[in-house]
CSV table of C-alpha atoms in Angstrom, one decimal:
chain,number,residue,atom,x,y,z
A,1,UNK,CA,41.3,127.2,69.4
A,2,UNK,CA,44.7,125.9,68.0
A,3,UNK,CA,46.1,122.7,69.8
A,4,UNK,CA,48.4,123.1,72.9
A,5,UNK,CA,51.3,120.9,74.2
A,6,UNK,CA,53.7,121.3,76.9
A,7,UNK,CA,56.9,119.3,76.8
A,8,UNK,CA,59.7,119.3,79.7
A,9,UNK,CA,60.3,118.9,83.4
A,10,UNK,CA,57.6,117.3,85.8
A,11,UNK,CA,58.7,116.7,89.2
A,12,UNK,CA,57.5,116.8,92.8
A,13,UNK,CA,57.5,119.9,94.8
A,14,UNK,CA,57.6,119.9,98.6
A,15,UNK,CA,56.9,123.6,99.7
A,16,UNK,CA,57.5,124.5,103.5
A,17,UNK,CA,57.5,127.9,105.0
A,18,UNK,CA,57.8,130.8,105.6
A,19,UNK,CA,61.2,130.7,107.2
A,20,UNK,CA,62.9,133.8,108.6
A,21,UNK,CA,65.8,134.0,109.5
A,22,UNK,CA,67.5,131.1,107.8
A,23,UNK,CA,68.0,128.5,110.9
A,24,UNK,CA,71.6,127.9,112.1
A,25,UNK,CA,73.1,124.3,111.3
A,26,UNK,CA,72.0,121.7,113.9
A,27,UNK,CA,68.7,123.4,114.7
A,28,UNK,CA,65.1,122.9,114.2
A,29,UNK,CA,62.2,125.3,113.5
A,30,UNK,CA,58.5,125.2,113.1
A,31,UNK,CA,56.8,126.6,109.8
A,32,UNK,CA,53.1,127.2,109.4
A,33,UNK,CA,52.5,125.8,105.7
A,34,UNK,CA,53.4,122.6,104.0
A,35,UNK,CA,52.3,121.4,100.6
A,36,UNK,CA,53.3,118.5,98.5
A,37,UNK,CA,52.2,119.1,94.9
A,38,UNK,CA,53.0,118.5,91.3
A,39,UNK,CA,56.1,120.8,90.3
A,40,UNK,CA,58.7,121.6,87.5
A,41,UNK,CA,57.8,124.1,84.8
A,42,UNK,CA,56.0,121.6,82.5
A,43,UNK,CA,54.0,120.3,85.4
A,44,UNK,CA,53.0,123.8,86.7
A,45,UNK,CA,51.9,125.0,83.3
A,46,UNK,CA,49.9,121.7,82.7
A,47,UNK,CA,47.9,122.1,86.2
A,48,UNK,CA,46.8,125.6,85.1
A,49,UNK,CA,45.6,124.3,81.8
A,50,UNK,CA,44.0,121.5,83.6
A,51,UNK,CA,42.1,123.6,86.1
A,52,UNK,CA,40.9,126.0,83.5
A,53,UNK,CA,39.3,123.1,81.5
A,54,UNK,CA,41.7,123.7,78.6
A,55,UNK,CA,42.7,120.9,76.2
A,56,UNK,CA,46.1,120.1,75.9
A,57,UNK,CA,48.8,117.3,75.9
A,58,UNK,CA,51.7,116.9,78.1
A,59,UNK,CA,55.1,115.1,77.1
A,60,UNK,CA,57.1,114.1,80.3
A,61,UNK,CA,58.8,111.2,82.1
A,62,UNK,CA,58.8,109.9,85.6
A,63,UNK,CA,60.7,107.8,88.0
A,64,UNK,CA,60.1,104.3,89.1
A,65,UNK,CA,59.1,105.0,92.6
A,66,UNK,CA,56.0,106.1,94.5
A,67,UNK,CA,56.3,109.6,93.7
A,68,UNK,CA,56.5,108.7,90.0
A,69,UNK,CA,53.2,106.9,90.2
A,70,UNK,CA,51.8,109.9,92.2
A,71,UNK,CA,52.6,112.4,89.4
A,72,UNK,CA,51.1,110.2,86.8
A,73,UNK,CA,47.9,110.1,88.9
A,74,UNK,CA,47.6,113.7,88.8
A,75,UNK,CA,47.4,113.9,85.3
A,76,UNK,CA,45.1,110.7,84.4
A,77,UNK,CA,44.7,109.9,80.8
A,78,UNK,CA,47.5,112.4,79.8
A,79,UNK,CA,50.0,110.5,81.5
A,80,UNK,CA,49.3,107.2,80.5
A,81,UNK,CA,52.1,107.0,77.7
A,82,UNK,CA,54.7,108.8,80.0
A,83,UNK,CA,58.1,106.6,80.0
A,84,UNK,CA,59.2,105.4,83.3
A,85,UNK,CA,62.9,105.6,84.1
A,86,UNK,CA,64.7,103.6,86.6
A,87,UNK,CA,66.0,106.4,88.5
A,88,UNK,CA,64.2,107.8,91.6
A,89,UNK,CA,61.8,110.9,90.7
A,90,UNK,CA,63.2,114.3,91.1
A,91,UNK,CA,62.2,116.1,94.2
A,92,UNK,CA,62.5,119.8,94.8
A,93,UNK,CA,62.1,121.2,98.5
A,94,UNK,CA,61.2,124.9,98.4
A,95,UNK,CA,61.7,127.0,101.7
A,96,UNK,CA,59.5,130.0,101.3
A,97,UNK,CA,60.4,133.3,102.9
A,98,UNK,CA,58.2,136.1,104.2
A,99,UNK,CA,58.8,138.5,101.3
A,100,UNK,CA,57.3,135.5,98.9
A,101,UNK,CA,60.7,134.3,97.6
A,102,UNK,CA,62.0,131.1,97.8
A,103,UNK,CA,65.2,128.7,98.2
A,104,UNK,CA,65.2,125.3,96.5
A,105,UNK,CA,67.1,122.1,97.1
A,106,UNK,CA,66.5,119.7,94.2
A,107,UNK,CA,67.7,116.2,93.6
A,108,UNK,CA,69.0,115.1,90.1
A,109,UNK,CA,66.5,112.1,89.9
A,110,UNK,CA,64.8,111.2,86.5
A,111,UNK,CA,64.8,114.6,84.7
A,112,UNK,CA,68.3,114.3,82.9
A,113,UNK,CA,67.1,111.1,81.0
A,114,UNK,CA,64.1,112.7,79.5
A,115,UNK,CA,64.6,112.2,75.7
A,116,UNK,CA,63.3,113.1,72.3
A,117,UNK,CA,62.0,109.5,72.0
A,118,UNK,CA,60.1,110.1,75.2
A,119,UNK,CA,58.3,113.1,73.4
A,120,UNK,CA,57.4,111.2,70.3
A,121,UNK,CA,55.9,108.5,72.7
A,122,UNK,CA,53.2,110.9,73.7
A,123,UNK,CA,53.1,113.7,71.1
A,124,UNK,CA,51.6,113.2,67.7
A,125,UNK,CA,52.8,115.8,65.3
A,126,UNK,CA,49.8,115.6,62.9
A,127,UNK,CA,47.4,116.1,65.9
A,128,UNK,CA,49.4,119.3,67.2
A,129,UNK,CA,50.0,120.7,63.6
A,130,UNK,CA,49.4,124.5,63.4
A,131,UNK,CA,49.5,124.6,67.2
A,132,UNK,CA,51.8,125.6,70.0
A,133,UNK,CA,54.4,123.6,71.7
A,134,UNK,CA,55.8,125.0,75.2
A,135,UNK,CA,59.3,123.7,75.7
A,136,UNK,CA,60.8,124.0,79.0
A,137,UNK,CA,63.3,122.7,81.5
A,138,UNK,CA,66.1,122.7,79.0
A,139,UNK,CA,68.7,123.0,81.4
A,140,UNK,CA,67.4,120.0,83.5
A,141,UNK,CA,66.5,117.7,80.7
A,142,UNK,CA,69.9,116.8,79.4
A,143,UNK,CA,68.9,113.9,77.0
A,144,UNK,CA,66.3,116.1,75.3
A,145,UNK,CA,68.4,119.3,75.1
A,146,UNK,CA,71.1,117.3,73.3
A,147,UNK,CA,68.5,116.5,70.6
A,148,UNK,CA,66.9,120.0,70.4
A,149,UNK,CA,67.9,120.6,66.8
A,150,UNK,CA,65.9,117.4,65.7
A,151,UNK,CA,63.2,118.4,68.0
A,152,UNK,CA,63.1,121.9,66.2
A,153,UNK,CA,63.2,120.0,62.8
A,154,UNK,CA,60.2,118.0,63.8
A,155,UNK,CA,58.2,121.0,64.9
A,156,UNK,CA,58.9,122.9,61.8
A,157,UNK,CA,57.8,119.8,59.5
A,158,UNK,CA,54.5,120.0,61.4
A,159,UNK,CA,54.0,123.8,61.4
A,160,UNK,CA,54.1,123.6,65.3
A,161,UNK,CA,55.1,127.0,67.0
A,162,UNK,CA,57.8,126.5,69.8
A,163,UNK,CA,57.3,128.6,72.9
A,164,UNK,CA,60.5,128.3,74.7
A,165,UNK,CA,61.1,129.0,78.5
A,166,UNK,CA,64.6,128.4,79.1
A,167,UNK,CA,64.4,128.3,82.9
A,168,UNK,CA,67.5,129.3,85.0
A,169,UNK,CA,70.7,127.1,84.7
A,170,UNK,CA,71.7,125.5,87.9
A,171,UNK,CA,75.2,126.8,87.4
A,172,UNK,CA,73.7,130.4,86.4
A,173,UNK,CA,74.2,132.2,83.1
A,174,UNK,CA,77.9,131.2,82.2
A,175,UNK,CA,78.6,132.2,78.5
A,176,UNK,CA,78.2,128.5,77.7
A,177,UNK,CA,74.5,128.6,78.8
A,178,UNK,CA,73.9,131.7,77.3
A,179,UNK,CA,75.1,130.3,74.0
A,180,UNK,CA,72.9,127.4,74.2
A,181,UNK,CA,69.9,129.4,75.2
A,182,UNK,CA,70.5,131.8,72.3
A,183,UNK,CA,70.7,128.9,69.8
A,184,UNK,CA,67.5,127.6,71.0
A,185,UNK,CA,65.9,131.0,70.9
A,186,UNK,CA,67.0,131.2,67.1
A,187,UNK,CA,64.7,128.3,66.4
A,188,UNK,CA,61.6,129.3,68.5
A,189,UNK,CA,58.7,131.3,67.5
A,190,UNK,CA,58.0,132.7,71.1
A,191,UNK,CA,60.2,133.4,74.0
A,192,UNK,CA,58.9,133.5,77.5
A,193,UNK,CA,61.5,135.0,79.7
A,194,UNK,CA,61.7,136.7,83.0
A,195,UNK,CA,63.2,140.2,83.1
A,196,UNK,CA,66.7,139.0,84.4
A,197,UNK,CA,66.9,136.3,81.8
A,198,UNK,CA,66.0,138.8,78.9
A,199,UNK,CA,68.5,141.6,79.9
A,200,UNK,CA,71.2,138.8,80.6
A,201,UNK,CA,70.9,137.1,77.2
A,202,UNK,CA,70.7,140.4,75.4
A,203,UNK,CA,73.5,142.1,77.5
A,204,UNK,CA,71.1,145.0,77.5
A,205,UNK,CA,69.8,146.7,80.8
A,206,UNK,CA,66.6,148.0,79.4
A,207,UNK,CA,64.1,145.1,79.2
A,208,UNK,CA,62.3,146.6,76.1
A,209,UNK,CA,65.3,146.8,74.1
A,210,UNK,CA,66.7,143.6,75.3
A,211,UNK,CA,63.7,141.9,74.1
A,212,UNK,CA,64.1,143.7,70.5
A,213,UNK,CA,67.6,142.4,70.5
A,214,UNK,CA,66.5,138.8,71.2
A,215,UNK,CA,63.8,138.9,68.7
A,216,UNK,CA,66.1,140.1,66.1
A,217,UNK,CA,68.0,136.7,66.2
A,218,UNK,CA,64.7,134.7,66.2
A,219,UNK,CA,62.5,133.6,63.2
A,220,UNK,CA,60.5,136.3,61.4
A,221,UNK,CA,57.2,137.1,63.0
A,222,UNK,CA,58.4,135.8,66.6
A,223,UNK,CA,57.2,137.2,70.0
A,224,UNK,CA,59.4,137.8,72.9
A,225,UNK,CA,57.7,138.2,76.1
A,226,UNK,CA,59.2,139.5,79.3
A,227,UNK,CA,57.7,138.5,82.7
A,228,UNK,CA,58.2,141.2,85.2
A,229,UNK,CA,56.4,140.0,88.4
A,230,UNK,CA,54.5,142.5,90.1
A,231,UNK,CA,55.2,144.9,87.4
A,232,UNK,CA,53.3,142.9,84.9
A,233,UNK,CA,54.6,141.8,81.4
A,234,UNK,CA,55.7,143.2,78.2
A,235,UNK,CA,56.3,142.0,74.7
A,236,UNK,CA,57.5,142.7,71.4
A,237,UNK,CA,55.0,141.3,68.9
A,238,UNK,CA,55.3,140.1,65.5
A,239,UNK,CA,55.0,143.6,64.0
A,240,UNK,CA,58.0,144.8,66.1
A,241,UNK,CA,55.7,146.8,68.3
A,242,UNK,CA,55.7,146.8,72.2
A,243,UNK,CA,52.7,145.6,74.2
A,244,UNK,CA,52.1,145.5,78.0
A,245,UNK,CA,49.7,144.7,80.8
A,246,UNK,CA,50.1,145.5,84.5
A,247,UNK,CA,49.9,143.2,87.3
A,248,UNK,CA,46.9,143.1,89.8
A,249,UNK,CA,48.0,144.0,93.3
A,250,UNK,CA,47.7,141.0,95.4
A,251,UNK,CA,48.8,139.7,98.7
A,252,UNK,CA,51.5,137.2,97.9
A,253,UNK,CA,51.4,133.8,99.5
A,254,UNK,CA,53.5,131.6,97.3
A,255,UNK,CA,55.4,132.7,94.1
A,256,UNK,CA,56.7,129.2,93.3
A,257,UNK,CA,55.7,128.5,89.5
A,258,UNK,CA,54.3,132.0,88.8
A,259,UNK,CA,56.1,132.0,85.5
A,260,UNK,CA,54.9,128.7,84.5
A,261,UNK,CA,51.3,129.7,85.4
A,262,UNK,CA,51.7,133.0,83.4
A,263,UNK,CA,52.8,130.7,80.5
A,264,UNK,CA,49.7,128.9,80.7
A,265,UNK,CA,47.3,131.9,80.6
A,266,UNK,CA,49.3,133.5,77.9
A,267,UNK,CA,49.4,130.7,75.6
A,268,UNK,CA,45.6,129.8,76.0
A,269,UNK,CA,44.8,133.2,75.1
A,270,UNK,CA,47.1,133.2,72.2
A,271,UNK,CA,45.9,130.0,70.9
A,272,UNK,CA,42.5,131.4,71.1
A,273,UNK,CA,43.3,134.3,68.8
A,274,UNK,CA,43.4,136.9,71.1
A,275,UNK,CA,45.4,140.1,70.6
A,276,UNK,CA,48.9,140.2,72.3
A,277,UNK,CA,47.8,142.7,74.9
A,278,UNK,CA,45.0,140.6,75.9
A,279,UNK,CA,47.5,137.5,76.0
A,280,UNK,CA,49.8,139.3,78.4
A,281,UNK,CA,46.6,140.3,80.7
A,282,UNK,CA,45.4,136.8,80.8
A,283,UNK,CA,49.1,135.5,81.9
A,284,UNK,CA,49.3,138.2,84.5
A,285,UNK,CA,45.9,137.6,85.9
A,286,UNK,CA,46.1,133.8,86.2
A,287,UNK,CA,49.6,134.0,87.8
A,288,UNK,CA,48.5,136.9,90.2
A,289,UNK,CA,45.7,134.6,91.3
A,290,UNK,CA,47.9,131.6,91.8
A,291,UNK,CA,50.5,133.3,93.9
A,292,UNK,CA,47.8,134.9,96.0
A,293,UNK,CA,45.5,131.9,96.8
A,294,UNK,CA,45.8,129.0,99.3
A,295,UNK,CA,45.0,126.4,98.3
A,296,UNK,CA,46.3,127.5,94.9
A,297,UNK,CA,43.5,128.6,92.5
A,298,UNK,CA,43.7,129.6,88.8
A,299,UNK,CA,40.1,130.9,88.1
A,300,UNK,CA,37.0,129.4,86.7
A,301,UNK,CA,37.3,126.8,83.9
A,302,UNK,CA,37.4,128.0,80.3
A,303,UNK,CA,37.9,131.7,81.7
A,304,UNK,CA,41.4,132.3,81.4
A,305,UNK,CA,41.0,136.3,81.4
A,306,UNK,CA,38.6,136.4,84.3
A,307,UNK,CA,39.9,139.3,86.7
A,308,UNK,CA,41.5,138.6,89.9
A,309,UNK,CA,39.7,139.7,92.9
């Protein structure tokens, strides 16, 4: 199995809900569910790998408060070299709604100060040579994003394939943000996008054609994956041909981090040499299990393709 790493945003998620209708200002409501857990795109992916017993590395930073120490404890030895920033740890409060969707309130915190030096403090290029590095949280990790060119040069020099999940920009898909994402994708071997991100970046309504357009501006042999929620996932592979996988029908409890969990299942299967359609199936199955279980479950260790019951 090829080595795996995830690089990006790890923060604290406080999940509350469901809330309906949205409360009026100055009032208080009681909700049925609360959960304090590791969050952020990188954190969600890493939690899934950890639960599945998959070996990986994670590069992140933390704030110099109790929440920062708590995040580090969740990953044990993997967090021993994480840099500690003087800022407070970034906190996201997610309010879930009865349909499974959510609204976030997020503090700035430590994430903007995550840097390339922080990555190199954790990730050894030789150890990751020939493997996959999932890069996420680009619109939240300002210092690292400003050094992405150097990061991609480093990855290329170590034969590391970068899998990019752009995430959703806080100020939405402005032309500036679209241009930045397209530039990052032009250096990435794998794109892991949701349907809206795909069609927005390509300017094409059909997700398959949009994926083809994005892939045409990526390195030769690139893979573009489009995550479609309850409609499963599709991809354009290295040969330019489409592949797809349906999503199991489940009762949704909490969709937070579903795309990040998909990334974990997909990349684990890809690193294990599975065909593209099987990688899509692994991602959709693990994500479907995660969003339909409480407490959250990802399946049995070392079994990323186990069907969802």
